CSV table of C-alpha atoms and ligand atoms in Angstrom, one decimal:
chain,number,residue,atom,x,y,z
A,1,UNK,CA,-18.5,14.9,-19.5
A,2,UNK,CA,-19.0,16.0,-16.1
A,3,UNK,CA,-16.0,15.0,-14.3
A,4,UNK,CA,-17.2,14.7,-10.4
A,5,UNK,CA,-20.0,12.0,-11.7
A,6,UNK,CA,-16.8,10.1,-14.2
A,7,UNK,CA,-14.6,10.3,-10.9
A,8,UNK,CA,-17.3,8.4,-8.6
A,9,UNK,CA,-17.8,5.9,-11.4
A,10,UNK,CA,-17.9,2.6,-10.1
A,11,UNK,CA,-17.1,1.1,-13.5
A,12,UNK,CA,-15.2,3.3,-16.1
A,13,UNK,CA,-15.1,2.3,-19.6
A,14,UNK,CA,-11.8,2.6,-21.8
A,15,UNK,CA,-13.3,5.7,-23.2
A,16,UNK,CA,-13.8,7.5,-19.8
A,17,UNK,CA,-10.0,6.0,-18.6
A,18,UNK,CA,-8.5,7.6,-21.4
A,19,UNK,CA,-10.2,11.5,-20.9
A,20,UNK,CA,-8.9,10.7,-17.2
A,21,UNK,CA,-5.0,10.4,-18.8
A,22,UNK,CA,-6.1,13.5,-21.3
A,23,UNK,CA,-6.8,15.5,-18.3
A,24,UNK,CA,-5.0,18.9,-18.3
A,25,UNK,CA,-6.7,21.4,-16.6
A,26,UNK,CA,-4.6,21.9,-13.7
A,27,UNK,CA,-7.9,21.7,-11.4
A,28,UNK,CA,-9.2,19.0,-13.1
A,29,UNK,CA,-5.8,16.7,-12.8
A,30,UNK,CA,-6.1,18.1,-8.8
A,31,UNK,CA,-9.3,16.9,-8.3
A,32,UNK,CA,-8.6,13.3,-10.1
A,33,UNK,CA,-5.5,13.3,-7.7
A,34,UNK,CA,-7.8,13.3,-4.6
A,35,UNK,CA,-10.1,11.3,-5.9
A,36,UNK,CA,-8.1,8.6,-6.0
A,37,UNK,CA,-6.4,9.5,-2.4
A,38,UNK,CA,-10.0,9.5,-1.4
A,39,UNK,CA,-10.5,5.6,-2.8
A,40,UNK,CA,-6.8,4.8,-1.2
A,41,UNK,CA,-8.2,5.9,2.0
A,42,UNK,CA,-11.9,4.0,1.3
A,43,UNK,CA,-10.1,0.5,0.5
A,44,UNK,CA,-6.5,0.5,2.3
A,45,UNK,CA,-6.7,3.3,4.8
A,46,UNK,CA,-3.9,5.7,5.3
A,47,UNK,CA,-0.9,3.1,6.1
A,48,UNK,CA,2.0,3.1,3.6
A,49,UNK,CA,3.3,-0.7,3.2
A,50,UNK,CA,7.1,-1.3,3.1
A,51,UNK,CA,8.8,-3.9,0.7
A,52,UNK,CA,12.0,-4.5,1.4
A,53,UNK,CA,14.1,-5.6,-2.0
A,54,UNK,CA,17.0,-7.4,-2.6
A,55,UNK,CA,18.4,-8.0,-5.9
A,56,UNK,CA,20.1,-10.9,-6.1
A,57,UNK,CA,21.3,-11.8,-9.3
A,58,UNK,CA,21.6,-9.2,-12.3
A,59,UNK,CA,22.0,-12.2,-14.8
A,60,UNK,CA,18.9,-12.7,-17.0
A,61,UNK,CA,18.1,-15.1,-20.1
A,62,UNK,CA,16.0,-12.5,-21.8
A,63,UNK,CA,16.5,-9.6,-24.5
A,64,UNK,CA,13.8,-7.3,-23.2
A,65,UNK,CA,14.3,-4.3,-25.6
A,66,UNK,CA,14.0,-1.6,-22.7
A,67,UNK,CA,16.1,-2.9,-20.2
A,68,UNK,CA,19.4,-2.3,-19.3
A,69,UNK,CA,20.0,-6.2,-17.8
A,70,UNK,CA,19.1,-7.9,-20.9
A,71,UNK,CA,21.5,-10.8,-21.9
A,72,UNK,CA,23.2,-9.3,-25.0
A,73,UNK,CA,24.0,-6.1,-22.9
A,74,UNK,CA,27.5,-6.8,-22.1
A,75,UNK,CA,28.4,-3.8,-21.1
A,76,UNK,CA,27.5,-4.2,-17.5
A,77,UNK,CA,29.3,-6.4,-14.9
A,78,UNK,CA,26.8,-9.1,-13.4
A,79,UNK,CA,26.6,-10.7,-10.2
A,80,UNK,CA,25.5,-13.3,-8.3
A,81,UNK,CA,24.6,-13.5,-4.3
A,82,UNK,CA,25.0,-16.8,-2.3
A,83,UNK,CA,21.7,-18.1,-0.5
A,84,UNK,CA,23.9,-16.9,3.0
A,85,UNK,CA,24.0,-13.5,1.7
A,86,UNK,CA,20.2,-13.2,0.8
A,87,UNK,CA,19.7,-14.4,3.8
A,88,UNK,CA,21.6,-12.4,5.8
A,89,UNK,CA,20.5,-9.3,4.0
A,90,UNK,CA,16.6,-10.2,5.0
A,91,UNK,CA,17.5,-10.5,8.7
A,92,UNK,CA,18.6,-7.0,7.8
A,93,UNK,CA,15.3,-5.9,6.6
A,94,UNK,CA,13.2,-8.0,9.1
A,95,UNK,CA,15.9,-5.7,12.2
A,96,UNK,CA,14.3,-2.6,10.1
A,97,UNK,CA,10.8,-3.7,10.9
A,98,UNK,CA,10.0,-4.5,7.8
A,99,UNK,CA,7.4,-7.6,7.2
A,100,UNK,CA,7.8,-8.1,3.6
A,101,UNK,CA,11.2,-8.7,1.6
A,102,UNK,CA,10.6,-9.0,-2.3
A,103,UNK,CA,13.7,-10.9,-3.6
A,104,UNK,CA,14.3,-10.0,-7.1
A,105,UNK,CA,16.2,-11.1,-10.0
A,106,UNK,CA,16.7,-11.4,-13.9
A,107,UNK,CA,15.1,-14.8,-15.4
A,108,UNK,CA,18.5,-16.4,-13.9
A,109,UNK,CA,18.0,-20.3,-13.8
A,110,UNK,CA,21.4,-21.1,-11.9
A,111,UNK,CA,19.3,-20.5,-9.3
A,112,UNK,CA,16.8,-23.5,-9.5
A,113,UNK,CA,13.7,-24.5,-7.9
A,114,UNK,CA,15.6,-26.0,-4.8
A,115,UNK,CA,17.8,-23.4,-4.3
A,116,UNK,CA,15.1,-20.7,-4.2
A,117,UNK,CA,13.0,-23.2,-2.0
A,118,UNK,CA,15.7,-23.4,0.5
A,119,UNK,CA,16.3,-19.5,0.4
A,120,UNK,CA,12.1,-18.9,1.1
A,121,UNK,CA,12.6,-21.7,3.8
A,122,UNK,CA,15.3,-20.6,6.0
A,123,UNK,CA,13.9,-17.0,5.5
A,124,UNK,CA,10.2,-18.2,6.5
A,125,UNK,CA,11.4,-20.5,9.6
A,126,UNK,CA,13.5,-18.0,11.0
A,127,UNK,CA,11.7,-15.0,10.7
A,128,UNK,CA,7.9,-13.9,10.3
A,129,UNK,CA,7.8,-12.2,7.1
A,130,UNK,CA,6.0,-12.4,4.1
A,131,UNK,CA,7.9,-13.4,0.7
A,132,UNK,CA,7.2,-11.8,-2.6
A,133,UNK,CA,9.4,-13.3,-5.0
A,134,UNK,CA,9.7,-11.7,-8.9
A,135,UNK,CA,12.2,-14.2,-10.8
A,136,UNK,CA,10.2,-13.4,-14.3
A,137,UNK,CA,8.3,-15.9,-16.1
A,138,UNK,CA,9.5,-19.7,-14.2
A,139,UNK,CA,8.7,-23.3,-14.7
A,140,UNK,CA,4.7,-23.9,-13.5
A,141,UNK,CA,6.1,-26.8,-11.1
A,142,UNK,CA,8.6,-24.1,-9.8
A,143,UNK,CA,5.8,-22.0,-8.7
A,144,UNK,CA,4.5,-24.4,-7.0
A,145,UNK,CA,7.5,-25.4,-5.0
A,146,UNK,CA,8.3,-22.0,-4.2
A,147,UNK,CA,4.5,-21.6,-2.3
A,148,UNK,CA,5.0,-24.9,-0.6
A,149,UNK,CA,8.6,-23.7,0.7
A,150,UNK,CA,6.5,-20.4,1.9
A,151,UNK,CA,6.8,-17.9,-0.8
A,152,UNK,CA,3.3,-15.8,-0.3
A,153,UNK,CA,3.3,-13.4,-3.5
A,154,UNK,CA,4.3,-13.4,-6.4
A,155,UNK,CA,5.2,-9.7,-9.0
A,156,UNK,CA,5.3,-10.4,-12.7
A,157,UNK,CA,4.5,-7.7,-14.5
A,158,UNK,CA,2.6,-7.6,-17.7
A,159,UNK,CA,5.0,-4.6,-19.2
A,160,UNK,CA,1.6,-3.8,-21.8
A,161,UNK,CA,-2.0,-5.5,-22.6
A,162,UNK,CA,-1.0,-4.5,-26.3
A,163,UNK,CA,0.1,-8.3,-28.1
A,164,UNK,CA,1.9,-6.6,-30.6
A,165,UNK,CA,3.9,-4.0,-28.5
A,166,UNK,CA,4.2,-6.9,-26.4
A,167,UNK,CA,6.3,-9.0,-29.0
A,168,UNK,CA,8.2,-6.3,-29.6
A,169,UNK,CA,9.7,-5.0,-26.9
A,170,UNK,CA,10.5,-8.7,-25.3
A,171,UNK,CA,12.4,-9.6,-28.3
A,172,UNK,CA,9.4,-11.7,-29.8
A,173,UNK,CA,7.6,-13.0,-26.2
A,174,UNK,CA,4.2,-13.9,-25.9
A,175,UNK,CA,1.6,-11.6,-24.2
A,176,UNK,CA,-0.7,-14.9,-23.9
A,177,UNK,CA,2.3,-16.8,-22.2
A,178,UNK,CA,2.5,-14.1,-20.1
A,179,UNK,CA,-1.0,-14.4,-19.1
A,180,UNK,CA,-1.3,-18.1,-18.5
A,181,UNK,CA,1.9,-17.8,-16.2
A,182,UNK,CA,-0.4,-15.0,-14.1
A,183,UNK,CA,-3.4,-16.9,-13.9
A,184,UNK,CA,-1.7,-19.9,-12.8
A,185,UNK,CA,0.2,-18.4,-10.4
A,186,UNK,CA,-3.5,-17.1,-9.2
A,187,UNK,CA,-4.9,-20.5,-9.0
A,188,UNK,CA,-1.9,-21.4,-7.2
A,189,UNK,CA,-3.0,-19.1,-4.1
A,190,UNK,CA,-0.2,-16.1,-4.6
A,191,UNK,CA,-1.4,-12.8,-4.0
A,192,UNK,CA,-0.2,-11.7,-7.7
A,193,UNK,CA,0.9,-8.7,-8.8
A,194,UNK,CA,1.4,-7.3,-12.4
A,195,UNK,CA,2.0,-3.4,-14.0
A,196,UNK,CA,2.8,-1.9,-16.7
A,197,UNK,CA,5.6,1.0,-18.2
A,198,UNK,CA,4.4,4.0,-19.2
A,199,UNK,CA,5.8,6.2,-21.8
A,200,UNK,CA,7.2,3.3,-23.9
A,201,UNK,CA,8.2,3.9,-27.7
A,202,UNK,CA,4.9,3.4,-29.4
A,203,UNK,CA,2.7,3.1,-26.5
A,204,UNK,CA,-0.9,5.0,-26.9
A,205,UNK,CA,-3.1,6.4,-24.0
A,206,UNK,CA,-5.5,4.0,-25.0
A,207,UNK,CA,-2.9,1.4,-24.4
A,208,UNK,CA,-2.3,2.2,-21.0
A,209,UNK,CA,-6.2,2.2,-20.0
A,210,UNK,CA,-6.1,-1.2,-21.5
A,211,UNK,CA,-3.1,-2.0,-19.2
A,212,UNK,CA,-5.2,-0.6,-16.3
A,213,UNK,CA,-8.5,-3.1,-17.6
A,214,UNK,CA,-6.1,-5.9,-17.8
A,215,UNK,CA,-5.0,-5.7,-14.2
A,216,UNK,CA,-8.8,-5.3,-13.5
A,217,UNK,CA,-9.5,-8.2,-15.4
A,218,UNK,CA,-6.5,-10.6,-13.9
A,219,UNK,CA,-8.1,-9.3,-10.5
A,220,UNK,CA,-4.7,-8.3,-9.1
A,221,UNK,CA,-3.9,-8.2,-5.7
A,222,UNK,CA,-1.1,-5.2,-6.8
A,223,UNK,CA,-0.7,-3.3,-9.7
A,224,UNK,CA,2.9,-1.3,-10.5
A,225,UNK,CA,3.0,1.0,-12.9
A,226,UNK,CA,6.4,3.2,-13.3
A,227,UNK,CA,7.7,5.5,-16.2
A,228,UNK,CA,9.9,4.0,-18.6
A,229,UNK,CA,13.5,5.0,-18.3
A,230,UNK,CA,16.0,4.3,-21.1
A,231,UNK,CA,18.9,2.6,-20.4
A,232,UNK,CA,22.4,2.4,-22.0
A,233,UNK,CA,23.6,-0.2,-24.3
A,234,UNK,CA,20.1,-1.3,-25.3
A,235,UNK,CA,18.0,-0.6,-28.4
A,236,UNK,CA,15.7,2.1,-26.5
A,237,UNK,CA,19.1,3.7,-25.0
A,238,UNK,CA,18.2,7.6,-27.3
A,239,UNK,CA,14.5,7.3,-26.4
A,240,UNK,CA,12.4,9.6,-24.1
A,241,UNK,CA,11.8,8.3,-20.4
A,242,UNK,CA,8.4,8.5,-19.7
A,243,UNK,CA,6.4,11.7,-18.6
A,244,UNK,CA,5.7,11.9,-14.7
A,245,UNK,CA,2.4,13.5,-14.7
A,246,UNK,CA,0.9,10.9,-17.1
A,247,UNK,CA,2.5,8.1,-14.7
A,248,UNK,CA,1.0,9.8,-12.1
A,249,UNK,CA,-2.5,10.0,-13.9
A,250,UNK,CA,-2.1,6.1,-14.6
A,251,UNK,CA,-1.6,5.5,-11.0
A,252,UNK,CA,-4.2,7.7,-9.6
A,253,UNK,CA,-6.6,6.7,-12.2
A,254,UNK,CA,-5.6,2.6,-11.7
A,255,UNK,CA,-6.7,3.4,-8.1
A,256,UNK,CA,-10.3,4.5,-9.1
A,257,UNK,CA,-10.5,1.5,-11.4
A,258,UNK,CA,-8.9,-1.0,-8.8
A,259,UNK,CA,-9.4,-0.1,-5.8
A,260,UNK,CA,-8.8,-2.5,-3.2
A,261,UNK,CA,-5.3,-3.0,-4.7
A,262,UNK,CA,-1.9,-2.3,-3.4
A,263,UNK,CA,-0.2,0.4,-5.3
A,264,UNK,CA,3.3,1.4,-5.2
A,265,UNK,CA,5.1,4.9,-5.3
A,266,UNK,CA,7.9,3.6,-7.4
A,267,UNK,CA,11.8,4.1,-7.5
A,268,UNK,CA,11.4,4.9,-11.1
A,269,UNK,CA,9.3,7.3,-10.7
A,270,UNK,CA,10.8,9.0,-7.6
A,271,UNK,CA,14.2,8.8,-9.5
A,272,UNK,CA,12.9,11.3,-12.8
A,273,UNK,CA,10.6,13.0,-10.7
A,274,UNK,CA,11.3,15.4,-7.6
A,275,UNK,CA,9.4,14.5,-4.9
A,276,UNK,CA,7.5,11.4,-7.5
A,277,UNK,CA,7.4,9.1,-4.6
A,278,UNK,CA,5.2,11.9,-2.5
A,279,UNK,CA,3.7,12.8,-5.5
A,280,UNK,CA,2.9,9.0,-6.1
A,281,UNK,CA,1.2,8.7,-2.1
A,282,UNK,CA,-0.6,11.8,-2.6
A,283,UNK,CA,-2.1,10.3,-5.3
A,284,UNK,CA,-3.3,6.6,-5.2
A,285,UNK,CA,-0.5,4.8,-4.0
A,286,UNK,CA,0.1,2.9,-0.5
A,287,UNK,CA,3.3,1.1,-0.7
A,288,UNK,CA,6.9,2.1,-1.1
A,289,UNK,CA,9.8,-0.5,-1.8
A,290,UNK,CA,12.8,0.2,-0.4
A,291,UNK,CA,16.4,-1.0,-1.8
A,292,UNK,CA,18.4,-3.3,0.7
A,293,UNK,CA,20.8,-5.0,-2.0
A,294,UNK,CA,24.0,-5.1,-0.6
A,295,UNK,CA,26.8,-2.3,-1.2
A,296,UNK,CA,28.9,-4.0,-3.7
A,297,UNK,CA,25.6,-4.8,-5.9
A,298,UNK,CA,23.6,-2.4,-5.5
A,299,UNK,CA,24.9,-0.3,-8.3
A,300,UNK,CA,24.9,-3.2,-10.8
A,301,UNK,CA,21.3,-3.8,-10.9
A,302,UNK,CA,20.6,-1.6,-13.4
A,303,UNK,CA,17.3,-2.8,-15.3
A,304,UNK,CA,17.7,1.7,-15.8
A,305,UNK,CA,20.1,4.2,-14.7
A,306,UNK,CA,19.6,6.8,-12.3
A,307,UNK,CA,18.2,5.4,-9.4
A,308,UNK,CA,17.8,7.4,-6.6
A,309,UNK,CA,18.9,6.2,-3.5
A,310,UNK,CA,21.8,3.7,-5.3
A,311,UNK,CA,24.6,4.9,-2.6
A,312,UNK,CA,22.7,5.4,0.2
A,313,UNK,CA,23.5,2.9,3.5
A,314,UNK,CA,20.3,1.5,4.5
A,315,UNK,CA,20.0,2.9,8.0
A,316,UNK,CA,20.0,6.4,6.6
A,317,UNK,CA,18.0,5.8,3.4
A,318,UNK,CA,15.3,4.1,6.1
A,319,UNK,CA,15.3,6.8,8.8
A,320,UNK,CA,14.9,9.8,5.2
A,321,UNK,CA,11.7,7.2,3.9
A,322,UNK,CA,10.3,7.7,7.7
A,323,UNK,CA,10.8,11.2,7.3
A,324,UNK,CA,8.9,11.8,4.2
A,325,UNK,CA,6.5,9.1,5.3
A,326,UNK,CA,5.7,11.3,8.5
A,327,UNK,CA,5.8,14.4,6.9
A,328,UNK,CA,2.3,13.4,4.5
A,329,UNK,CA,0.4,12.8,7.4
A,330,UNK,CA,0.9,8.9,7.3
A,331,UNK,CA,2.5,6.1,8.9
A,332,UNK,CA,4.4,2.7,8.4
A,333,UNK,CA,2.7,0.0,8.6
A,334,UNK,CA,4.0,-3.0,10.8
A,335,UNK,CA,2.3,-5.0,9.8
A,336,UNK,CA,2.9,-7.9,6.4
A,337,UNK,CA,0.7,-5.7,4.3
A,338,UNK,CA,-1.1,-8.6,2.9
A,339,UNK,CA,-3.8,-7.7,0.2
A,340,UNK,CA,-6.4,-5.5,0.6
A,341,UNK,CA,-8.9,-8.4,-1.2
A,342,UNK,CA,-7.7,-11.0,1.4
A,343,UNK,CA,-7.5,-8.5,4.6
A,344,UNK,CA,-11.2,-7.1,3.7
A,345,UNK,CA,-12.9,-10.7,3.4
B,423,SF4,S1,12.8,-6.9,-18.1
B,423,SF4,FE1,13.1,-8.7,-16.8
B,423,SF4,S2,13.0,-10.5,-18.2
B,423,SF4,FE2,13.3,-8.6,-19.5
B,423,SF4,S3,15.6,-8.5,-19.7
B,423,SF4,FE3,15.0,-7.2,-17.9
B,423,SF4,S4,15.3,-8.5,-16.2
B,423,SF4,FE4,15.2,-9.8,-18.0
């Protein structure tokens, strides 16, 4: 297979995704690296989008195998913010420059459709800023309050295309349900995004190419794909994490496959990987989320442990993120960052 002509492939198949993953030349995984920098730059230029997160609650109804804030983990002390302290902590993001704040929590119902709707509406009226929420899989007439209150995207991530890996590693879950939740949300007017883990027990390189086809497929407007890290006190806890370079294959070759798509340069990756978030820009990724959960919660969100960044104060951990930014060649965006597919149209 001649690699150049596989790498300016408008189309790959399944079969020419997975020699991408196999690569491992050196040269060869170089040159699928800029390939996919070259595709960044082609769809969503050279500006890196900033999420700003907040994790709100670290309660969660589900038994996800692989993560450390599933319910029957009890070993970890959860928490709760009130809608003032979301809030507050968004002002927080919005006085960094920041145009999108992603609040994030476990599937935690105590906080119902109003309440969320009144969190996205004093956000939205006070400041101009665009809302990505990631609650899990929620009620179908939630969604749709939460996009009349102003909520603009929407991350629930598909974890793996494969049904039955699906079932079991979310505790007997539905990949289908799962789907129908994503195409609603679609139909709904969210700019959706999904991902995938990589380096889960079981999981096949084939797998992952189908995760990448499924994102293709669902037509997403971002696609986040992150090593999986194992995390204390759940079944996976004496596993592997995931291997870096085949996350970073994943994302560059997602970006070949996708291309008008935002991509992040994840904490997980950046937190088993030296320099993973560079590594992760260099490669096919234009958007970097950075943590603004509060002090006294930041260190109990822990889906994994590890995570780099947990004690830093936001000021400094802002000003070391413009560093590296600058020091690539590339600059913050001030912009919302909407999607590529909406901004291109
Ligand atoms: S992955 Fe999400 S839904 Fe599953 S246990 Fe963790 S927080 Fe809950």
């Amino acid at each position: 297979m001649n690699l150049d002509e596989l790498l300016h492939n408008e189309n790959l198949s399944r079969d020419e995704i997975v020699y991408l993953l196999n690569l491992e030349r050196r040269e060869e995984i170089s040159q699928l690296f800029q390939r996919a920098d070259e595709v960044r730059k082609k769809f969503c230029g050279d500006e890196i989008h900033l999420r700003g997160v907040i994790e709100f609650s670290n309660y969660c109804s589900c038994n996800c195998l692989y993560c450390g804030l599933r319910e029957d983990n009890f070993s970890i002390e959860r928490f709760r913010m009130t809608a003032d302290e979301i809030i507050g902590t968004a002002k927080l993001i919005y006085s960094h420059g920041i145009r999108t704040i992603v609040l994030q929590s476990g599937e935690d119902t105590i906080y119902d459709t109003d309440l969320i709707s009144f969190i996205i509406y004093s956000i939205k009226k006070e400041f101009d800023i665009a809302i990505t929420l990631s609650l899990g899989q929620r009620g179908f007439q939630e969604y749709q309050s939460w996009k009349y209150a102003g909520a603009d995207r929407y991350l629930l991530k598909h974890e793996t295309a494969n049904e039955k890996l699906y079932e079991k590693y979310r505790d007997n879950l539905k990949l289908a349900d799962r789907l129908n939740h994503l195409r609603y949300l679609k139909k709904l007017g969210y700019q959706v995004g999904s991902g995938n883990m990589i380096g889960m027990p079981l999981q096949t390189v084939e797998d992952i190419a189908d995760d990448i086809l499924f994102c293709k497929e669902l037509d997403v407007d971002m696609a986040a794909i992150c090593p999986f890290i194992p995390a204390p006190f759940t079944p996976y806890q004496n596993r592997k994490h995931g291997d870096a370079l085949l996350t970073l294959k994943s994302m560059a070759a997602a970006r070949i496959v996708l291309k008008d798509v935002h991509i992040p340069a994840t904490t997980a990756l950046d937190s088993i990987e030296e320099d993973g978030r560079e590594q992760g820009l260099k490669g096919g990724a234009n958007v970097i989320m950075p943590n603004f959960t509060p002090m006294p919660y930041r260190g109990k969100y822990t889906i994994y442990p590890g995570k780099r960044g947990i004690h830093d104060e936001p000021k400094a951990a802002f000003a070391s993120l413009q560093k590296r930014v600058e020091a690539l060649g590339r600059k913050i965006s001030v912009s919302k960052g909407d999607s590529p597919k909406l901004t291109s149209e």
